Coordinates of C-alpha atoms and ligand atoms in Angstrom, one line a residue:
X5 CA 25.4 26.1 -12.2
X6 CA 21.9 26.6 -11.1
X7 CA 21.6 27.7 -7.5
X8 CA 18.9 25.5 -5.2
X9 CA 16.5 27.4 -3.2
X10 CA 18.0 26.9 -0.1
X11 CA 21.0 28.7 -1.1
X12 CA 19.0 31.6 -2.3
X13 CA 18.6 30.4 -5.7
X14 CA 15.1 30.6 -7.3
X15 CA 12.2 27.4 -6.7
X16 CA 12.1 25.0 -9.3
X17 CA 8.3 26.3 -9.6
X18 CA 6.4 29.3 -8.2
X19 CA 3.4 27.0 -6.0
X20 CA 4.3 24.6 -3.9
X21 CA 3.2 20.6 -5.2
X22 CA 1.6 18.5 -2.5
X23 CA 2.5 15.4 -2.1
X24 CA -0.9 13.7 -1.9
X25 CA -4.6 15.0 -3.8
X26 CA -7.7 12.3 -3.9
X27 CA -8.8 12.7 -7.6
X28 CA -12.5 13.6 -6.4
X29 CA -14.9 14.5 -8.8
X30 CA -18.0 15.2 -9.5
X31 CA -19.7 11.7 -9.5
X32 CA -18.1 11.1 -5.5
X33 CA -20.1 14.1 -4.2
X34 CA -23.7 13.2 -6.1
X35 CA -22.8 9.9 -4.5
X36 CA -22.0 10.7 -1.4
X37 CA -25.3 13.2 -1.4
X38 CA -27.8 10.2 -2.3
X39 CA -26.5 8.4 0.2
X40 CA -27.0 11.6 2.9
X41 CA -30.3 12.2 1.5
X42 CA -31.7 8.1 1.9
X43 CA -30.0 8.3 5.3
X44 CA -28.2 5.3 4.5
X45 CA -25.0 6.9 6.4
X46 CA -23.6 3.5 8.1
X47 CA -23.1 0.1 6.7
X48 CA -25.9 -0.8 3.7
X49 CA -26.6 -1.0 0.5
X50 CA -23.4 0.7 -1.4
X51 CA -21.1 -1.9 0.7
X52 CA -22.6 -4.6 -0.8
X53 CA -22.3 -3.2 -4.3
X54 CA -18.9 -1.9 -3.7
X55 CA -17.8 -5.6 -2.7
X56 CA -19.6 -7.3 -5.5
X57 CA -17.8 -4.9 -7.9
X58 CA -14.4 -4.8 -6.3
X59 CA -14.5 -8.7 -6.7
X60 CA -16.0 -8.6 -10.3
X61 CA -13.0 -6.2 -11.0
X62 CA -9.7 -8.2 -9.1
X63 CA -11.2 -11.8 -10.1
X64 CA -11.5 -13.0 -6.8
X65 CA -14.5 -14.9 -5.7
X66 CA -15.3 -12.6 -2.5
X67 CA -14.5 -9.1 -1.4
X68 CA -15.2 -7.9 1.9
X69 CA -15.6 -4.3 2.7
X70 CA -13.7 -2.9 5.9
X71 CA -12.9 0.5 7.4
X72 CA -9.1 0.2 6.7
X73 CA -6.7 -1.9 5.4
X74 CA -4.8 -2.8 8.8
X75 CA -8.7 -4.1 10.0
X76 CA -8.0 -6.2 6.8
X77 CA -4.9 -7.1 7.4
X78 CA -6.0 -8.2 11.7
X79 CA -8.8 -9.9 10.3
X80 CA -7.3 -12.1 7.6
X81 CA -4.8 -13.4 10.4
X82 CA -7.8 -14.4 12.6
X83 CA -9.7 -15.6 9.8
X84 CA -6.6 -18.2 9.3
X85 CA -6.3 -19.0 12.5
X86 CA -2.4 -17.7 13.1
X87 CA -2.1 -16.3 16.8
X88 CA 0.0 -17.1 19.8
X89 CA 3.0 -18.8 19.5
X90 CA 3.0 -18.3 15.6
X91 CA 5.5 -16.8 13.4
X92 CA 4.7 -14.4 10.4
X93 CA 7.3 -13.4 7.8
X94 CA 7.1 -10.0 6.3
X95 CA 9.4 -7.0 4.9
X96 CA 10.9 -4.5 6.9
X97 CA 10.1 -1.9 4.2
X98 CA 6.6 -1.2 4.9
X99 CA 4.4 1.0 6.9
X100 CA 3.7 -0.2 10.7
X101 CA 0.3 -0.9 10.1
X102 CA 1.5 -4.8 8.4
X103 CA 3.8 -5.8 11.2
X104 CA 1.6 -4.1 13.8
X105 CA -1.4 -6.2 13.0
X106 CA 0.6 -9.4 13.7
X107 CA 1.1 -8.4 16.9
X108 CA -2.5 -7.4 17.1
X109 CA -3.4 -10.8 16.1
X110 CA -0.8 -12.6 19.4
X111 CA 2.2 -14.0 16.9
X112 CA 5.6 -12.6 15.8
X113 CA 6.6 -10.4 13.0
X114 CA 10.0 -12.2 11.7
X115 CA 11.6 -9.5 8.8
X116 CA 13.2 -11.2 5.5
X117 CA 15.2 -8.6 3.8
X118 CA 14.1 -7.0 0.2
X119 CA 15.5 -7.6 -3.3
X120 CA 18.3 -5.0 -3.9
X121 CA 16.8 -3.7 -7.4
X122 CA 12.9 -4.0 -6.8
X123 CA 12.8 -3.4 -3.5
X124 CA 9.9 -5.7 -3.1
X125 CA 10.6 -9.0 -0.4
X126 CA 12.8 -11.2 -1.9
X127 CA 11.8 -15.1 -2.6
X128 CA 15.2 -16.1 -1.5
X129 CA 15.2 -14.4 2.2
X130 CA 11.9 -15.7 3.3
X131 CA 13.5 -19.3 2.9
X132 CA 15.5 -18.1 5.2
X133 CA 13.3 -17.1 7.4
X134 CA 11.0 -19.9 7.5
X135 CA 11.1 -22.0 10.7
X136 CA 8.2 -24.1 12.3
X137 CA 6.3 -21.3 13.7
X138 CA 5.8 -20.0 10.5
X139 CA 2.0 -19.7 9.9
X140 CA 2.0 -17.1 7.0
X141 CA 3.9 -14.8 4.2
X142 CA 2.8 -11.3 4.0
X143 CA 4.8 -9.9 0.6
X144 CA 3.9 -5.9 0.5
X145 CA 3.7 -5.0 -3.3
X146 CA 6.0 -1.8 -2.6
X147 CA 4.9 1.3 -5.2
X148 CA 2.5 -0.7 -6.0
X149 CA 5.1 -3.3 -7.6
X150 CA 3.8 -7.0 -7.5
X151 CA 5.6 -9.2 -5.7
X152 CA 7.4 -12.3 -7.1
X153 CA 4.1 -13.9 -6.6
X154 CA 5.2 -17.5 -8.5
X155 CA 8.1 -17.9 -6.2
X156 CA 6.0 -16.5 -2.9
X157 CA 3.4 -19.2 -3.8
X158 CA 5.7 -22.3 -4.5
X159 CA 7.6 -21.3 -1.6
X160 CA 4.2 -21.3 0.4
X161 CA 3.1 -24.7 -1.2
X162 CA 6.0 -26.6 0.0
X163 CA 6.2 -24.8 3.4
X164 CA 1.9 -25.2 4.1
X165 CA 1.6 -21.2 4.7
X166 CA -0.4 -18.8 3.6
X167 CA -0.2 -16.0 1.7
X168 CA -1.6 -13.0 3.2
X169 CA -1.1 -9.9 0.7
X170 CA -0.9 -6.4 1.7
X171 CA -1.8 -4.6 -1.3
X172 CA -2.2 -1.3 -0.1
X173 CA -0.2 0.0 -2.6
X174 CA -1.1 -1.7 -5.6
X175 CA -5.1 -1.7 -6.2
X176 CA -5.2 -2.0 -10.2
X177 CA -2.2 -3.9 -10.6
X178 CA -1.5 -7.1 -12.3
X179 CA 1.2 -9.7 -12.3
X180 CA 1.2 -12.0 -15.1
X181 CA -2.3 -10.8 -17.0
X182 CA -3.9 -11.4 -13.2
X183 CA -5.2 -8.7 -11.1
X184 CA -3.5 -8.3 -7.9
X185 CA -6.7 -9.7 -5.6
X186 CA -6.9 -13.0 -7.1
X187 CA -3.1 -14.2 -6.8
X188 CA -3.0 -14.6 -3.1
X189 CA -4.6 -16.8 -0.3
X190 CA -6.2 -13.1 1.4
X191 CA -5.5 -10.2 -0.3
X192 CA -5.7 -6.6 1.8
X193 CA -6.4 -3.5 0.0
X194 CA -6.8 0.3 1.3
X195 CA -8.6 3.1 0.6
X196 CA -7.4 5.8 2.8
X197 CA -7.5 9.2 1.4
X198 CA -3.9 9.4 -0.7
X199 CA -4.2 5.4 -2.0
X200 CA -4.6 5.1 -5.5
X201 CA -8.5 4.0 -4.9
X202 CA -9.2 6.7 -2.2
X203 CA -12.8 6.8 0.4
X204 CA -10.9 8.7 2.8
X205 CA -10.8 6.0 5.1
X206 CA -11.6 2.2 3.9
X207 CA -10.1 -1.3 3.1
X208 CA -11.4 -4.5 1.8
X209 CA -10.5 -8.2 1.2
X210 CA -10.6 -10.1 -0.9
X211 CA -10.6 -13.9 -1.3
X212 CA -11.5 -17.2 -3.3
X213 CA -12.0 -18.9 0.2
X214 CA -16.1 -18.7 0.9
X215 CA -15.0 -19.8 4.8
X216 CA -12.4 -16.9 5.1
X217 CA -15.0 -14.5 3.7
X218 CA -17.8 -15.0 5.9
X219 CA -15.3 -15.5 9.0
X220 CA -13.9 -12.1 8.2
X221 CA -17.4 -10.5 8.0
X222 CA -18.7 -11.8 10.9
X223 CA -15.5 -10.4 12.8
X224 CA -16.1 -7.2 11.1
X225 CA -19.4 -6.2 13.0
X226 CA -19.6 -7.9 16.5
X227 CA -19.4 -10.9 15.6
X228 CA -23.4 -11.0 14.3
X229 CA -24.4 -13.5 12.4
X230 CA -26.7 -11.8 10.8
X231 CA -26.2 -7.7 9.3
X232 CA -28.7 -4.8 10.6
X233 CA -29.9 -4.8 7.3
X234 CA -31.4 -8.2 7.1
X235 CA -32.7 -8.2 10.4
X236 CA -36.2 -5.8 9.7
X237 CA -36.7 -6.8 5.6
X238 CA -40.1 -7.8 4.4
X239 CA -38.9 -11.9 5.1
X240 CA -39.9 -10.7 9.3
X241 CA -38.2 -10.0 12.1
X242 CA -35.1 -13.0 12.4
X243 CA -32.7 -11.6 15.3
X244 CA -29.2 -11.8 15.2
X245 CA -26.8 -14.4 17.1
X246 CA -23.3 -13.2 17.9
X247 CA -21.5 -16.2 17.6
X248 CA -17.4 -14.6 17.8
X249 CA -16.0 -11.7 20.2
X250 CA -15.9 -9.9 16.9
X251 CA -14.7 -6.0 16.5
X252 CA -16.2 -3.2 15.0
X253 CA -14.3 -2.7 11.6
X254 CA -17.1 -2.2 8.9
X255 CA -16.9 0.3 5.8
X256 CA -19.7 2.9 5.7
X257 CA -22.4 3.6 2.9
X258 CA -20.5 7.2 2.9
X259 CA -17.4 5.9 2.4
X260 CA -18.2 3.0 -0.6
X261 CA -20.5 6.4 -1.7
X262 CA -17.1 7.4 -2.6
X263 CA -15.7 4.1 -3.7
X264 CA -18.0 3.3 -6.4
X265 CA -17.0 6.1 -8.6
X266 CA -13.6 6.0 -7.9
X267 CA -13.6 2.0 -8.9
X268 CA -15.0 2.8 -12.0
X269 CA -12.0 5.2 -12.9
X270 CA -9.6 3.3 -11.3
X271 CA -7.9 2.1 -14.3
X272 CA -7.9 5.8 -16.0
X273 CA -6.6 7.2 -12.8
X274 CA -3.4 4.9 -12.5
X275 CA -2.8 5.0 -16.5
X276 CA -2.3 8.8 -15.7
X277 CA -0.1 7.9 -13.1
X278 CA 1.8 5.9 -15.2
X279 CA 2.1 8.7 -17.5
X280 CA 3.8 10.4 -14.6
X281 CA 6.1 7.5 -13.9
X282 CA 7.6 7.6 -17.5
X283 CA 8.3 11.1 -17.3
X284 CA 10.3 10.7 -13.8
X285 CA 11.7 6.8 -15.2
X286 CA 13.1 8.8 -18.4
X287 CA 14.0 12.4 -16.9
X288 CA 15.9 10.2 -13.4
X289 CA 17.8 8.0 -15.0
X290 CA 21.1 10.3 -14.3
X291 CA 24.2 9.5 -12.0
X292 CA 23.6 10.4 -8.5
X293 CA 19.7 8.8 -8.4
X294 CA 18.7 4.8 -8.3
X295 CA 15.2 4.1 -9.5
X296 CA 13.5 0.9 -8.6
X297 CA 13.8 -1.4 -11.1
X298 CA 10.3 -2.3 -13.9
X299 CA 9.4 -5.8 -14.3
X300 CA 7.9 -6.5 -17.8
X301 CA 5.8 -9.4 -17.0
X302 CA 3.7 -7.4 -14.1
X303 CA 2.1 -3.7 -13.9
X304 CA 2.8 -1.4 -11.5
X305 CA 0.2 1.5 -10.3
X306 CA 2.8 4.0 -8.3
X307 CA 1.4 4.4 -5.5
X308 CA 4.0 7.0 -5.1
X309 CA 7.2 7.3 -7.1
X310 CA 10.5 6.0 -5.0
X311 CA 13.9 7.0 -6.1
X312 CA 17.4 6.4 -3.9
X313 CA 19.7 9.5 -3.7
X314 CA 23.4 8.3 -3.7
X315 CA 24.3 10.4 -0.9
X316 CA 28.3 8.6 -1.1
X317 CA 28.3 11.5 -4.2
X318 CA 26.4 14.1 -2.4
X319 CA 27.5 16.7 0.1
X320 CA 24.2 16.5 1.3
X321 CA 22.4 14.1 3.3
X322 CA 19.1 12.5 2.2
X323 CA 17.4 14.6 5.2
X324 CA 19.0 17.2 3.7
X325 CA 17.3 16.6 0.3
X326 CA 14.4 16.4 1.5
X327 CA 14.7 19.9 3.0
X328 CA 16.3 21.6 0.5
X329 CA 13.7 19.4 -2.1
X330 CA 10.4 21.2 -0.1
X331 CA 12.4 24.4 -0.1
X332 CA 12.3 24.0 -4.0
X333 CA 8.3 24.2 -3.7
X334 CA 7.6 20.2 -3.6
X335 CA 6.1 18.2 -1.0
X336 CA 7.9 14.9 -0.7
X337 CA 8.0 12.3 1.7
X338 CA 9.6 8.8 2.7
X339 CA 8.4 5.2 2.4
X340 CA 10.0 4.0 4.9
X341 CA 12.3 4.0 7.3
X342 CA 12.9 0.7 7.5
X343 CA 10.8 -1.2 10.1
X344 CA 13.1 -3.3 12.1
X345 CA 15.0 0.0 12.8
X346 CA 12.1 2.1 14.5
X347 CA 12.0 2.1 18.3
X348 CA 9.4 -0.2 19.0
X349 CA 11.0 -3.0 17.1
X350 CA 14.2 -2.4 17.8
X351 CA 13.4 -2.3 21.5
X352 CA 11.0 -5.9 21.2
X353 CA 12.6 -7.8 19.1
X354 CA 16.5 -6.8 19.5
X355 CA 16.8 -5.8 16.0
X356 CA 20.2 -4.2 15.0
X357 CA 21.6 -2.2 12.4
X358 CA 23.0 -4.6 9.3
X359 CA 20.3 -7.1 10.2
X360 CA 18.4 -6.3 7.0
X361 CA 21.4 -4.3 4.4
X362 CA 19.4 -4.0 1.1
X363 CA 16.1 -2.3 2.7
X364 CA 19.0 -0.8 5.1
X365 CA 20.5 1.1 2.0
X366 CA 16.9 1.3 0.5
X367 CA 15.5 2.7 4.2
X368 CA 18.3 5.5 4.2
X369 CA 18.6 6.5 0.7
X370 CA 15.0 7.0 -0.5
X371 CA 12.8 10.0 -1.4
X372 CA 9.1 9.4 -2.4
X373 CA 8.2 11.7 -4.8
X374 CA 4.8 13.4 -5.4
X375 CA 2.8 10.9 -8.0
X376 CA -1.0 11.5 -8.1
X377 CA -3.6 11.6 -11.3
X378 CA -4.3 15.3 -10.5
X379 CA -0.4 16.1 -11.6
X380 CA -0.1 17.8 -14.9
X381 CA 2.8 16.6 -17.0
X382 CA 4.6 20.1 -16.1
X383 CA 4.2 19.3 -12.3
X384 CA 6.2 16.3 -13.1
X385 CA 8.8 18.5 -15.1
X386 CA 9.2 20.6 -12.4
X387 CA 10.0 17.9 -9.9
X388 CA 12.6 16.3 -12.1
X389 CA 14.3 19.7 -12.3
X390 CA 14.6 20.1 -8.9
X391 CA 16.2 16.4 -8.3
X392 CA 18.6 17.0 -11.3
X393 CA 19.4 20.7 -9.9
X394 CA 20.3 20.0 -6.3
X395 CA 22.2 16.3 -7.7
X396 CA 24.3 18.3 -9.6
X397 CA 24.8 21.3 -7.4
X398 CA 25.6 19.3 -4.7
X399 CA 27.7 16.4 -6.4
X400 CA 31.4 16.3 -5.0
Ligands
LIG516 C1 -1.6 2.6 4.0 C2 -1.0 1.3 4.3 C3 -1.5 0.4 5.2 C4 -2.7 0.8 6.1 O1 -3.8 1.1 5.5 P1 -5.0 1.8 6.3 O2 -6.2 1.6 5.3 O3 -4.7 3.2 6.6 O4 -5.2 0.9 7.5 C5 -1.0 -0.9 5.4 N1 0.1 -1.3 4.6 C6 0.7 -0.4 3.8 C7 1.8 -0.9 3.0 C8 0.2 0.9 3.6 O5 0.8 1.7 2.7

């Protein structure tokens, strides 16, 4: 039997893999340069034309461009009036950033637990969950794995709440033929540097509601009713009002510089993913690993690729794996531990342990692995020869 790395065995490759790599080209930096050279460095021109072209491409009437996806996320919620006193149900297997902001925004986070085999919120726990606080559903498209959308909305219909998607992870995807952007009430996207449509920093969102849309953009910017960039055109001098106690969460011409490009490959750059998914899908399906289970009637973009190490076989925790995984030469990582367990939450809300068991088991079994356009096929190879090597070295 081979011998990991960490027992003195040789790497499953000779350079180590990192976990995350924007796919920055060529057209990014000429971009980014015309944008230096016009001095149009803060928010302009190429916002506007990345939010007319990230609506054209998800379908929804309006997009709105941000500096992250959590000052989409804050907005949204103020842009629907939830705050004190109101009740938002999310998952607990997310990053802070969704739970966070409905603190941000005065009301409660309230957890419903995932579905064992997508790992996505499950339709069936946030009835559960639903009391008459409840303003709002946020459904996190995990891996970039739609939701159960038709279930979240009915659910939602009956109940009067809205659906506020964090879609972080899933710019490109679709759920039944529809781009994920046009299924939910707000739909919050990010373009931080390792998402699969990267600016470094950046969000948007985006909307069919013309209200929402102009609520969220005046919020964005001081609360102006009018942008910098209208105020000294050739139609005169017209001064702005500020008519909110808005915040300062606006994209940058430097940062839809980037953004344009990178829209216009976005649906080459998460094919290749794909690519990279099969490979792992076909290579993973062995005793010892879970993967998260494909739905045929949506498409997923793999944000990252999540698999659950069934450590009840192993002699090795998952920590362990990790370890003796980067010891192999590949950067992984984990999405997440689960929410309701970290500190914070734990310590505000009085969360315990079996509150939440599937994204519990989920939470304490999973390893992202490395999943990014920039991968060759062999990178991919590699990784799969490392999982299989230390599941079968360390099997009991
Ligand atoms: C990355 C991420 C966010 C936050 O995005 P930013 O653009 O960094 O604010 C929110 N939710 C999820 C699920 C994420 O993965």
């Amino acid at each position: 039997m081979e011998k990991p790395a960490i027992e003195g065995g040789t790497p499953a490759r000779r350079e180590f893999l990192k976990f995350g790599n924007p796919n920055i080209g060529q057209e990014e930096i000429d971009e980014v340069v015309d944008s230096l050279k016009a001095g149009e460095i803060a928010m302009g021109r190429k916002c506007l034309k990345f939010e007319e072209e990230f609506s054209k491409y998800t379908g929804a009437k309006f997009a709105v461009s941000l500096g992250s996806c959590t000052a989409a996320l804050f907005l949204s919620m103020k842009a629907a009036g939830i705050g004190k006193g109101d009740e938002v149900v999310t998952t607990p297997m997310t990053f802070a950033a969704t739970a966070n902001t409905i603190i941000h925004a005065g009301a409660k986070p309230v957890f419903a637990d995932i579905d064992a085999e997508t790992w996505d919120i499950s339709p069936e726990k946030i009835k559960k969950k639903i009391s008459k606080k409840t303003k709002a559903i946020i459904p996190v498209d995990y891996a970039g794995l739609p939701c159960d959308f038709d279930e979240i909305r009915e659910i939602a219909g009956q109940k009067k709440l809205f659906v506020i998607e964090d879609a972080a992870h899933a710019a490109g995807a679709e759920y039944k033929n529809k781009k994920i952007g046009s299924l939910s009430d707000m739909t919050c996207f990010s373009f931080y540097a390792v998402k699969n449509l990267a600016m470094g920093e950046g969000g948007a969102v985006t909307t069919d509601n013309e209200k929402w849309a102009k609520k969220i953009s005046t919020l964005r910017m001081h609360g102006m009713d009018k942008p910098a960039w209208d105020r000294y055109s050739s139609a005169g001098y017209r001064p702005y009002r500020i008519v909110e106690a808005g915040y300062k969460a606006n994209m940058t011409d430097l940062q839809a510089a980037i953004g344009l490009p990178q829209l216009k490959k976005l649906d080459l750059l998460n094919s290749q993913r794909e690519k990279l998914a099969k490979i792992y899908e076909k290579e993973l399906d062995i005793d010892g690993v879970i993967l998260q289970k494909r739905k045929s009637d949506r498409k997923q973009v793999w944000h990252f690729f999540p698999i659950l190490i069934e450590t009840e076989k192993l002699r090795k925790t998952r920590n362990e794996f990790i370890t003796a995984m980067q010891k192999e030469n590949i950067g992984v990582s984990l999405h997440y531990t689960a929410l309701h367990l970290e500190p914070f939450y734990r310590k505000t809300f009085g969360y315990m342990k079996n509150s939440f068991p599937n994204a519990e088991f989920v939470s304490s079994s999973v390893i992202s692995l490395p999943l990014y356009p920039k991968m060759a096929e062999e990178d991919a190879e590699s990784v799969c020869s490392a999982v299989k090597k230390l599941v079968e070295y360390y099997k009991k």
